[in-house]
Short mmCIF file of C-alpha atoms and ligand atoms in Angstrom, two decimals:
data_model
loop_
_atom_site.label_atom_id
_atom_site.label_comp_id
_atom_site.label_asym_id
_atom_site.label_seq_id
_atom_site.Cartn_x
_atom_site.Cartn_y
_atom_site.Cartn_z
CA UNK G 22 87.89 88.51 61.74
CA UNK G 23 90.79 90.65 61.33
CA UNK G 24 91.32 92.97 64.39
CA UNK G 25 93.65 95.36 62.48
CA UNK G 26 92.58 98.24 65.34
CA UNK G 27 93.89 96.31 67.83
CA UNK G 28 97.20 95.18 66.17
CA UNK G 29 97.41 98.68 65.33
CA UNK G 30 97.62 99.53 68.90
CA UNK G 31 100.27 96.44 69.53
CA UNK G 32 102.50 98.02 67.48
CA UNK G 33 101.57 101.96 68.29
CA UNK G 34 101.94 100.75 72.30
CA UNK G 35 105.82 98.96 71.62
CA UNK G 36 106.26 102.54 69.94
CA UNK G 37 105.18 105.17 72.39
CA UNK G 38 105.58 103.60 75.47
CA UNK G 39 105.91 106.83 77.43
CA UNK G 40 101.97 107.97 77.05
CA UNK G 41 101.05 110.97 79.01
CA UNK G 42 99.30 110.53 82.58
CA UNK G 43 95.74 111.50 82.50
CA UNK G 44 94.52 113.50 85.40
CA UNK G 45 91.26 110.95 86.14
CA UNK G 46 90.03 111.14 89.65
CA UNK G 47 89.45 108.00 90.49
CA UNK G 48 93.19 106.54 90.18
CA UNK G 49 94.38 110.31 91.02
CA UNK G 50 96.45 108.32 93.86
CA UNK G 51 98.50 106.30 91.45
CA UNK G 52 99.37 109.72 89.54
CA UNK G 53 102.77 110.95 89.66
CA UNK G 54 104.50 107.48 91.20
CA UNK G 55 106.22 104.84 90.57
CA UNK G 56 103.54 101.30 90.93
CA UNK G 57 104.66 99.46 93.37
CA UNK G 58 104.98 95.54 92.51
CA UNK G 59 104.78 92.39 94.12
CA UNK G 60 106.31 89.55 92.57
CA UNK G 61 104.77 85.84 93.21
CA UNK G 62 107.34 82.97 92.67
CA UNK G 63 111.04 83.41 92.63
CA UNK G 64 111.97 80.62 90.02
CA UNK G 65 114.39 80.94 87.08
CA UNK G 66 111.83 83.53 85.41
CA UNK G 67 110.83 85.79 88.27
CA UNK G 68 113.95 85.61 90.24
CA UNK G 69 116.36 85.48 87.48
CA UNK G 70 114.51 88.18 84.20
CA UNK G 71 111.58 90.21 85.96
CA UNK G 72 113.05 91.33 89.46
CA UNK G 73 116.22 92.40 87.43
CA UNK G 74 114.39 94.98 85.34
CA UNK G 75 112.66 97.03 87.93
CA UNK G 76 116.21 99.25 87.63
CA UNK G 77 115.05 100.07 83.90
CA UNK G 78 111.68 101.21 84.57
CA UNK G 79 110.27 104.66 84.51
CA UNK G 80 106.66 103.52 86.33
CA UNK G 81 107.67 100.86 87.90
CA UNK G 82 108.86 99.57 91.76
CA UNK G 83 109.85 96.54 93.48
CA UNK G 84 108.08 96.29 96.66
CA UNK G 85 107.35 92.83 97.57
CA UNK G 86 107.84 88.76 97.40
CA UNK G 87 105.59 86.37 98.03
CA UNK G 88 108.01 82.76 98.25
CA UNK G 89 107.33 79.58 99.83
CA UNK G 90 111.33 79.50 100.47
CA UNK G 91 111.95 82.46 103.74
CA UNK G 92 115.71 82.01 103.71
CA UNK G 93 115.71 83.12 99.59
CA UNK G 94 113.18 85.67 99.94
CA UNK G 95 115.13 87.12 102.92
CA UNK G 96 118.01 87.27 100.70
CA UNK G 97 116.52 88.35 97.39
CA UNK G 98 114.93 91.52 99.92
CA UNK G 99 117.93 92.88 101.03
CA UNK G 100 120.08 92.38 97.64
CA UNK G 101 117.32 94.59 96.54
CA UNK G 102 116.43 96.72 99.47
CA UNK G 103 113.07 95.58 100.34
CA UNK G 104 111.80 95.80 104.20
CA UNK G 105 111.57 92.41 105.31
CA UNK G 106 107.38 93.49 106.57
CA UNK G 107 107.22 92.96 102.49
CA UNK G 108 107.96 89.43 102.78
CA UNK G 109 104.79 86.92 101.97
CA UNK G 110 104.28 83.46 101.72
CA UNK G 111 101.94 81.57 100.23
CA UNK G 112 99.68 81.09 103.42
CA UNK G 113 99.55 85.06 104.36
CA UNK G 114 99.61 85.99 100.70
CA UNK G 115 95.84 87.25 100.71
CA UNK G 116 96.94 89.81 103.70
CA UNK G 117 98.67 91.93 100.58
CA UNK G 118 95.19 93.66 101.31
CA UNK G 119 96.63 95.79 103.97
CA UNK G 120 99.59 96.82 102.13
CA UNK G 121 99.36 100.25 100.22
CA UNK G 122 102.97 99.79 98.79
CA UNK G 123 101.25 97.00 96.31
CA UNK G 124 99.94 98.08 93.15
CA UNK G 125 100.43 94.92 90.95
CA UNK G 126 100.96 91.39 91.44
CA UNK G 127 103.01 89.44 89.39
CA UNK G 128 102.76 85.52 89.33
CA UNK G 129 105.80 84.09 88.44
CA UNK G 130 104.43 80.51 89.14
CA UNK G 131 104.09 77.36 87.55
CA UNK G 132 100.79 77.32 84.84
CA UNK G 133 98.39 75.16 87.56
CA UNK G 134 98.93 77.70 90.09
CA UNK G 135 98.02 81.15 87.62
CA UNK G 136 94.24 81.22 87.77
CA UNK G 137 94.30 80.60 91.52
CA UNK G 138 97.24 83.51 92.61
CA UNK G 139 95.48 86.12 89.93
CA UNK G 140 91.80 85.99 91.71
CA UNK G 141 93.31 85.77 95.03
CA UNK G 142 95.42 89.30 93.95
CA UNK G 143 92.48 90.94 92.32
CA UNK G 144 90.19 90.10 95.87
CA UNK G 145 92.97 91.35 97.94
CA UNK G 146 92.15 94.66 95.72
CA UNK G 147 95.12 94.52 93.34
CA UNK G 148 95.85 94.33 89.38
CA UNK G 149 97.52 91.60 88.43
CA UNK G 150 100.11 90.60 85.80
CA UNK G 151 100.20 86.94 84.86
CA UNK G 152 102.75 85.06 82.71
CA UNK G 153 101.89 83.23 79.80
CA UNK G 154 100.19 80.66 79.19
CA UNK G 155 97.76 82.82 81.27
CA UNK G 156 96.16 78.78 83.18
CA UNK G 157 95.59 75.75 81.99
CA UNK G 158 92.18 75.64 80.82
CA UNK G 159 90.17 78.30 78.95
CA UNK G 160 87.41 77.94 81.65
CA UNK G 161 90.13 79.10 84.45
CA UNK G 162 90.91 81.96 82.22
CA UNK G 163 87.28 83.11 81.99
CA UNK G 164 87.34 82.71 85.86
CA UNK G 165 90.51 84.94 85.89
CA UNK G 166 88.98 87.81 83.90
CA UNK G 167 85.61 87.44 85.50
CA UNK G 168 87.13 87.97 89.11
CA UNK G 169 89.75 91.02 87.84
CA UNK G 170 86.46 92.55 86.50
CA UNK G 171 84.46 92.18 89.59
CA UNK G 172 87.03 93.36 91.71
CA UNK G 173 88.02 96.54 89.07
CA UNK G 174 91.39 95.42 88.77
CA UNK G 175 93.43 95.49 85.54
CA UNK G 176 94.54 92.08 84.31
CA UNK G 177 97.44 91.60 81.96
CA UNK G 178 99.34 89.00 80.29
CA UNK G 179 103.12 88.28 79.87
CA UNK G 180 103.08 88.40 76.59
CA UNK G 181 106.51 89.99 76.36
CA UNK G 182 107.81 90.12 72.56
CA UNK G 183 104.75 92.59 72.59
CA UNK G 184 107.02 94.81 73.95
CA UNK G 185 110.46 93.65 71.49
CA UNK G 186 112.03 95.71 69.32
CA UNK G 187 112.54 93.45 66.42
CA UNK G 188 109.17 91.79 67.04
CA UNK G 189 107.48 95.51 66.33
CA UNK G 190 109.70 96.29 63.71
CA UNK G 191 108.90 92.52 61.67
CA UNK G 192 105.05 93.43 62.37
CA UNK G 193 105.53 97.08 61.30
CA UNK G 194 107.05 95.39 58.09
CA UNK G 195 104.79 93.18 57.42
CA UNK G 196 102.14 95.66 57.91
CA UNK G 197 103.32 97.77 55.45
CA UNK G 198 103.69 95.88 52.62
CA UNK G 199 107.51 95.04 52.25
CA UNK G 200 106.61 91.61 51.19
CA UNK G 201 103.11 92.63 49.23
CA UNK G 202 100.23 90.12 50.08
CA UNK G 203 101.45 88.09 52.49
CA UNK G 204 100.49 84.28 52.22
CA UNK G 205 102.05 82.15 54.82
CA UNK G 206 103.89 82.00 58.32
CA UNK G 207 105.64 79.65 60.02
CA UNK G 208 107.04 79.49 63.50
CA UNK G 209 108.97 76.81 65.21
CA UNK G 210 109.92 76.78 68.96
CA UNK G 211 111.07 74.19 71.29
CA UNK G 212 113.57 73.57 73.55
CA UNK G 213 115.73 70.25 75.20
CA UNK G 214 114.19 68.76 78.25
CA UNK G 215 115.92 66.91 81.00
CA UNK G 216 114.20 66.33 84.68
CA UNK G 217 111.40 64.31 84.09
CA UNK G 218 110.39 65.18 87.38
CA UNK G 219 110.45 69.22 86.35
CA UNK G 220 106.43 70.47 86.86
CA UNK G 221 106.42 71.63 83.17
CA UNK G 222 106.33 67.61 82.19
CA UNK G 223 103.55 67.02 84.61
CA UNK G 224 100.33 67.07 82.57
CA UNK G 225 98.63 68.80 85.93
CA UNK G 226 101.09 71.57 86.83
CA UNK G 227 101.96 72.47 83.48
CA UNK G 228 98.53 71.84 81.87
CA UNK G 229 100.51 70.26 78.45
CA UNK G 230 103.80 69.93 77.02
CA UNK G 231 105.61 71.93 74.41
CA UNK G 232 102.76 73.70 73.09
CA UNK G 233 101.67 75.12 76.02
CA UNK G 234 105.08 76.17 77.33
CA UNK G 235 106.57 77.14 73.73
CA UNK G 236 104.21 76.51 70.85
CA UNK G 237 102.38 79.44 72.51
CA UNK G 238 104.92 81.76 71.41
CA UNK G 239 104.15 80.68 67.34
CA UNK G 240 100.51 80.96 68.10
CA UNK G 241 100.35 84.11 69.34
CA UNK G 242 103.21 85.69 66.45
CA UNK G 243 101.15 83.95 64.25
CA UNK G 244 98.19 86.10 65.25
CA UNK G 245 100.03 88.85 65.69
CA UNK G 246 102.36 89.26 62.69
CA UNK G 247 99.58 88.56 60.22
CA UNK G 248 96.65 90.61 62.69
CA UNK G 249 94.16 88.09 62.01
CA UNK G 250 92.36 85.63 64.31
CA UNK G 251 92.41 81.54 62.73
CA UNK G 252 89.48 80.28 61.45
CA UNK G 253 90.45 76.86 61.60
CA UNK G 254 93.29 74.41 62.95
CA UNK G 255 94.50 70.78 62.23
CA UNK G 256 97.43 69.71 64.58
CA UNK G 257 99.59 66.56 64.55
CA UNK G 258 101.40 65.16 67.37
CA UNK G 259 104.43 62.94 67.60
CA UNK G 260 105.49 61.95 70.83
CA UNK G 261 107.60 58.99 72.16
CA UNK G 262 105.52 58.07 75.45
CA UNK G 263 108.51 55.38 76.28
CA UNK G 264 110.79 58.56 76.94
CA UNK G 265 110.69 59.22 80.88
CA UNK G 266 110.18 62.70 80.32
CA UNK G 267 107.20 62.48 78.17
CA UNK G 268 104.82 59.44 80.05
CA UNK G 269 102.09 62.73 80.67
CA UNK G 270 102.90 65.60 77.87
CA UNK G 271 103.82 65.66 74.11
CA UNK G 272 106.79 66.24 72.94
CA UNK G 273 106.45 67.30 69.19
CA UNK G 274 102.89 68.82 68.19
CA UNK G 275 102.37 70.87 64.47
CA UNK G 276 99.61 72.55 63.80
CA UNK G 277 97.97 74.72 60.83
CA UNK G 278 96.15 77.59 61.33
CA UNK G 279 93.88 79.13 58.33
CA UNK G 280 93.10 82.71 58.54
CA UNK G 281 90.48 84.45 56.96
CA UNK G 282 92.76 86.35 54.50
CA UNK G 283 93.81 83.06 53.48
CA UNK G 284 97.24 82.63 54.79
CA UNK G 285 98.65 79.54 56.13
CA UNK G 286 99.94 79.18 59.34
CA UNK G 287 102.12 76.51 59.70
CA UNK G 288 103.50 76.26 63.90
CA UNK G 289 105.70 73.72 65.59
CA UNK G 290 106.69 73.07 69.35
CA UNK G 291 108.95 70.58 70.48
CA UNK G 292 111.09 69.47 73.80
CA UNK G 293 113.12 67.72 72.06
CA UNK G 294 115.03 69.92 69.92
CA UNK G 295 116.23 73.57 70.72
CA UNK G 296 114.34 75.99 67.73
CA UNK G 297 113.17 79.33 67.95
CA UNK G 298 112.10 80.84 64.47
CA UNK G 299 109.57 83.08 62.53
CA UNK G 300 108.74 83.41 59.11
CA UNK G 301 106.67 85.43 56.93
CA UNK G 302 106.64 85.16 53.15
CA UNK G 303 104.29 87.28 51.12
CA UNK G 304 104.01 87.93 47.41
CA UNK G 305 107.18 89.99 47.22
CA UNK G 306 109.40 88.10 49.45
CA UNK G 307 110.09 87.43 53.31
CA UNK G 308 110.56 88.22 56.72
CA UNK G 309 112.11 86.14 58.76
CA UNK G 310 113.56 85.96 62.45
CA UNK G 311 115.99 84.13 63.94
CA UNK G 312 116.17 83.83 66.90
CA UNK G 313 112.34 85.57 66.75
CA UNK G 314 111.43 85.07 70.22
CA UNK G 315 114.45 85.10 72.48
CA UNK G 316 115.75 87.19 75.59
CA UNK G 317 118.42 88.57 73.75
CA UNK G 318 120.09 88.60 70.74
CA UNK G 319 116.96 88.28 68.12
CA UNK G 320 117.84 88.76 64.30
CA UNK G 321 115.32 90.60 61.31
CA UNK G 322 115.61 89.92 57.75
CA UNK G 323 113.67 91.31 54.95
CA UNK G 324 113.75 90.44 51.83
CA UNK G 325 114.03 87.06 49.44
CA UNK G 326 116.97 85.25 51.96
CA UNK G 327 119.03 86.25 54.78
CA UNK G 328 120.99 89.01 52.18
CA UNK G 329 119.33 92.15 53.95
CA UNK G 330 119.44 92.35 57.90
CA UNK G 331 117.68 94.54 59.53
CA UNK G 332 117.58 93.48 63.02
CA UNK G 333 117.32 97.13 64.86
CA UNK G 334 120.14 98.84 66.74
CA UNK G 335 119.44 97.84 70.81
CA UNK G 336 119.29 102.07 71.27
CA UNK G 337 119.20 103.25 74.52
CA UNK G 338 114.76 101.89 74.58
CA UNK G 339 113.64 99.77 77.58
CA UNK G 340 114.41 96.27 77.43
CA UNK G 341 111.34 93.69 76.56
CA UNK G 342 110.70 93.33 80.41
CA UNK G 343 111.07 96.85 81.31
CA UNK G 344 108.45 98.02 78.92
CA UNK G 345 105.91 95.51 79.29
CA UNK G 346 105.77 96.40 83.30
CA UNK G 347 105.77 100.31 82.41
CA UNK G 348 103.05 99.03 80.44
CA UNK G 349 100.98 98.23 82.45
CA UNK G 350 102.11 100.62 85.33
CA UNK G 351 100.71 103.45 82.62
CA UNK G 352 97.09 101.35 82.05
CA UNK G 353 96.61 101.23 85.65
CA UNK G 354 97.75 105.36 85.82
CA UNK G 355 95.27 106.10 83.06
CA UNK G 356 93.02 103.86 83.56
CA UNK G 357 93.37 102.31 80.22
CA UNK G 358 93.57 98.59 79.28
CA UNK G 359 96.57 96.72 78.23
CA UNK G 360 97.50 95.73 74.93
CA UNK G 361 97.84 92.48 76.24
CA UNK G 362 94.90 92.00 78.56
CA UNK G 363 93.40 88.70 79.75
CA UNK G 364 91.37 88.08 76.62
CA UNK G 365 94.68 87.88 75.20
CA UNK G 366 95.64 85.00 76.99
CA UNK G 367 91.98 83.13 77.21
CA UNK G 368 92.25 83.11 73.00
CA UNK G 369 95.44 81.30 72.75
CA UNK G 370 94.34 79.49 75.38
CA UNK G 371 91.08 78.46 73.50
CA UNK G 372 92.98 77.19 70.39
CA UNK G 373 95.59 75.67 72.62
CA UNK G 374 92.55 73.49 73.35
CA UNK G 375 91.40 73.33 69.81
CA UNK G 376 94.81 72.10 68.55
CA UNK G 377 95.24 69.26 71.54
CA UNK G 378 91.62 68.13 70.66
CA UNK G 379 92.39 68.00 66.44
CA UNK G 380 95.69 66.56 67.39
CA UNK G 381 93.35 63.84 69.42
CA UNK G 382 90.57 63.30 66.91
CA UNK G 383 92.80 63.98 63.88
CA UNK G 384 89.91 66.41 62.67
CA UNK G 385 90.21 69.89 61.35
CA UNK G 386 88.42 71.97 63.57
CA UNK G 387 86.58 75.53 63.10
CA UNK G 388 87.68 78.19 65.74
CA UNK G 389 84.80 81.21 66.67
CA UNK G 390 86.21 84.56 65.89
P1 LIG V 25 110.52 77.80 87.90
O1 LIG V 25 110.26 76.36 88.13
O2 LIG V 25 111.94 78.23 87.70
O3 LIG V 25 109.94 78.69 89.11
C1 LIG V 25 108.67 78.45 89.64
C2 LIG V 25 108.58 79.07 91.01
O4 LIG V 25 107.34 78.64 91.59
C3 LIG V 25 109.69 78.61 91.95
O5 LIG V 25 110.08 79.69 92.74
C4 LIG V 25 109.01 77.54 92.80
O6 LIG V 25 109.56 77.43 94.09
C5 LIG V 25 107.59 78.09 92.89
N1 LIG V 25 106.59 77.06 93.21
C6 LIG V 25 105.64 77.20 94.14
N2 LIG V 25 104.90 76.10 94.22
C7 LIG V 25 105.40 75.23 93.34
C8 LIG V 25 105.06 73.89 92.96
N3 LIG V 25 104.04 73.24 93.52
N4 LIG V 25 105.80 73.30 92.01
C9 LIG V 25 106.82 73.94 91.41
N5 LIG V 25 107.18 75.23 91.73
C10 LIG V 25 106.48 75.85 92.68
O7 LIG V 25 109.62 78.25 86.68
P2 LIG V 25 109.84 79.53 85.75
O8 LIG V 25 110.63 79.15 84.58
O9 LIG V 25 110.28 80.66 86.58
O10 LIG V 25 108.35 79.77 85.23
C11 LIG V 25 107.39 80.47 85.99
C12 LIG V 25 106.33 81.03 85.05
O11 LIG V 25 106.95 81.95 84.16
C13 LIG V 25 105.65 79.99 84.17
O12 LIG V 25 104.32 80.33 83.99
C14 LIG V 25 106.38 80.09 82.85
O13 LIG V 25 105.60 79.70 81.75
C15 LIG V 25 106.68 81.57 82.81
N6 LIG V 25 107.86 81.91 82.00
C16 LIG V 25 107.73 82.89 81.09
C17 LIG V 25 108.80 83.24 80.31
C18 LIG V 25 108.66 84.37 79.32
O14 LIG V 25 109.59 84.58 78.55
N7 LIG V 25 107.56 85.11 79.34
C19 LIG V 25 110.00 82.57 80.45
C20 LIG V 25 110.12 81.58 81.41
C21 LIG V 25 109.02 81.25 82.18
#
């Protein structure tokens, strides 16, 4: 079914980021401050993009760490000022209970250790933020959601090019009619791998290969640039199990989603070549991005080739990061939910696990709305 309300509301949220604070009494003590965050997991992501950021945010404070290394979290506090009382590890973690400063967690951890950090955050009383791909099964997703709810915490995905410029402006495009009807997208994204013994090519810490680390990012586009859920998918996969680095995940894996307008949506992941590409042609010709997905540096065309650019000025907006944790700084302020809430996360996640059972039984397989 096409959730045009909610897309609406993507690309209304990337717009208007700075939405008005709503007196409501019961998170009057949030009014009026920056959140404080905590941030769970000081790897190349955490350490190295999200801590960063906190300097470009309106709503938003860094507070906390929770590391199993002392010695980095020691020095990652005082290069950014943090009392050293805000130090966790991943024994006392649960005693961020009795801190006030914490608003939000972030888990910055590897994809087997997600479902597990979010319900510990939301019973120690806080929201949580949770990079993608939210766990590794749907059912730990559901568990996820199910303990944020119980607990009244808000629950949010990092579903970042929610928040990028040239992703909005490609979806406000595309929206509009620029390339009339549109009829099929395509996304390819993938990336070299080297350590075999790296946890993202261990089948239980990463919870699959390419897909789940980078065919996520064409899934969700897909659903987001065209605003429609898949009906359907048929996936292929191609990977050389003789290759050290791929004995437990796959390497290549394709897959074709059918939405209900009738578009096509043709995806690839790989870890075995570096790619990173969106494209959307329609009746009247294209958009297309290149890179579509990255940190920095993505590129917008519109039209029938690569003739008209429109990749958007950089402007003096937030950054990707910055925005999405105002964003969900501002839910928890007006009580609101995210754009990109948990559900967000548990339906990619439920036709991640369509796609790796089609790729298995070579079947096309229906996918409920
Ligand atoms: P990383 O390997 O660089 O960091 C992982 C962190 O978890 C490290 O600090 C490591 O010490 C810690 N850790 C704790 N227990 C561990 C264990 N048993 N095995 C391995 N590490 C353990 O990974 P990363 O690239 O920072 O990724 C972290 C999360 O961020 C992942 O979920 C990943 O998908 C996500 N991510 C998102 C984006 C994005 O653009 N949204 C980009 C990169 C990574």
């Amino acid at each position: 079914m096409i959730d045009v309300n909610r897309r609406k509301l993507v690309v209304a949220a990337g717009a208007t980021l700075a939405a008005s604070t709503i007196g409501n009494p019961a998170w009057a003590d949030v009014a009026g401050r920056k959140l404080g965050y905590a941030i769970v997991g000081l790897g190349s992501y955490g350490l190295g993009r999200i801590i960063p950021q906190f300097k470009n945010c309106e709503h938003s404070r860094l507070v906390a760490l929770v590391s199993g290394d002392p010695a980095k979290a020691k020095r990652v506090a005082a290069e950014y000022g943090l009392a050293e009382r805000n130090i966790y590890n991943y024994d006392n973690y649960d005693s961020i209970r009795d801190n006030p400063e914490i608003d939000i967690v972030y888990v910055c951890l590897p994809v087997f250790m997600h479902a597990e950090y979010t319900i510990r955050a939301a019973k120690a009383g806080k929201h949580v933020m949770c990079e993608k791909p939210m766990a590794i099964s749907a059912a730990e997703c559901e568990a996820m959601i199910a303990a944020c709810k119980t607990a009244g915490k808000k629950l949010m995905i990092g579903y970042r090019c929610h928040f990028e410029p040239t992703n909005l402006e490609a979806i406000r495009r595309a929206r509009s009619g620029d390339i009339g009807k549109l009829r099929y997208f395509r996304s390819e994204h993938g990336f070299v791998q080297g350590d075999p013994s790296k946890w993202r090519l261990k089948k239980k810490l990463g919870g699959g290969g390419s897909l789940m680390d980078m065919g996520i990012y064409a899934l969700n586009a897909a659903r987001y640039m065209t605003g429609e859920e898949p009906i359907s998918v048929f996936a292929t996969e191609h990977t050389d199990r003789k290759d050290p680095r791929f004995r437990e995940v796959e390497d290549m894996i394709e897959f074709e989603l059918e939405f209900p307008s009738g578009v096509i949506g043709s995806c690839m992941s790989m870890y075995s070549a570096n790619q990173n590409h969106i494209m959307l042609m329609g009746e009247k010709g294209r958009i297309e991005l290149e890179p579509g997905t990255s940190y920095e540096g993505n590129r917008l065309w519109v039209g029938r080739g690569r003739e008209n650019e429109i990749t958007p000025p950089p402007g003096p907006g937030k950054t990707q990061w910055a925005a999405q944790l105002d964003h969900l700084s501002q839910c928890v302020i007006d009580n609101r939910e995210p754009i990109v809430a948990g559900e967000e996360g548990l339906r990619d996640l439920r036709i991640i696990e369509a796609i790796y059972r089609s790729a298995r039984e070579q079947k096309r397989l229906p996918l409920r709305a």
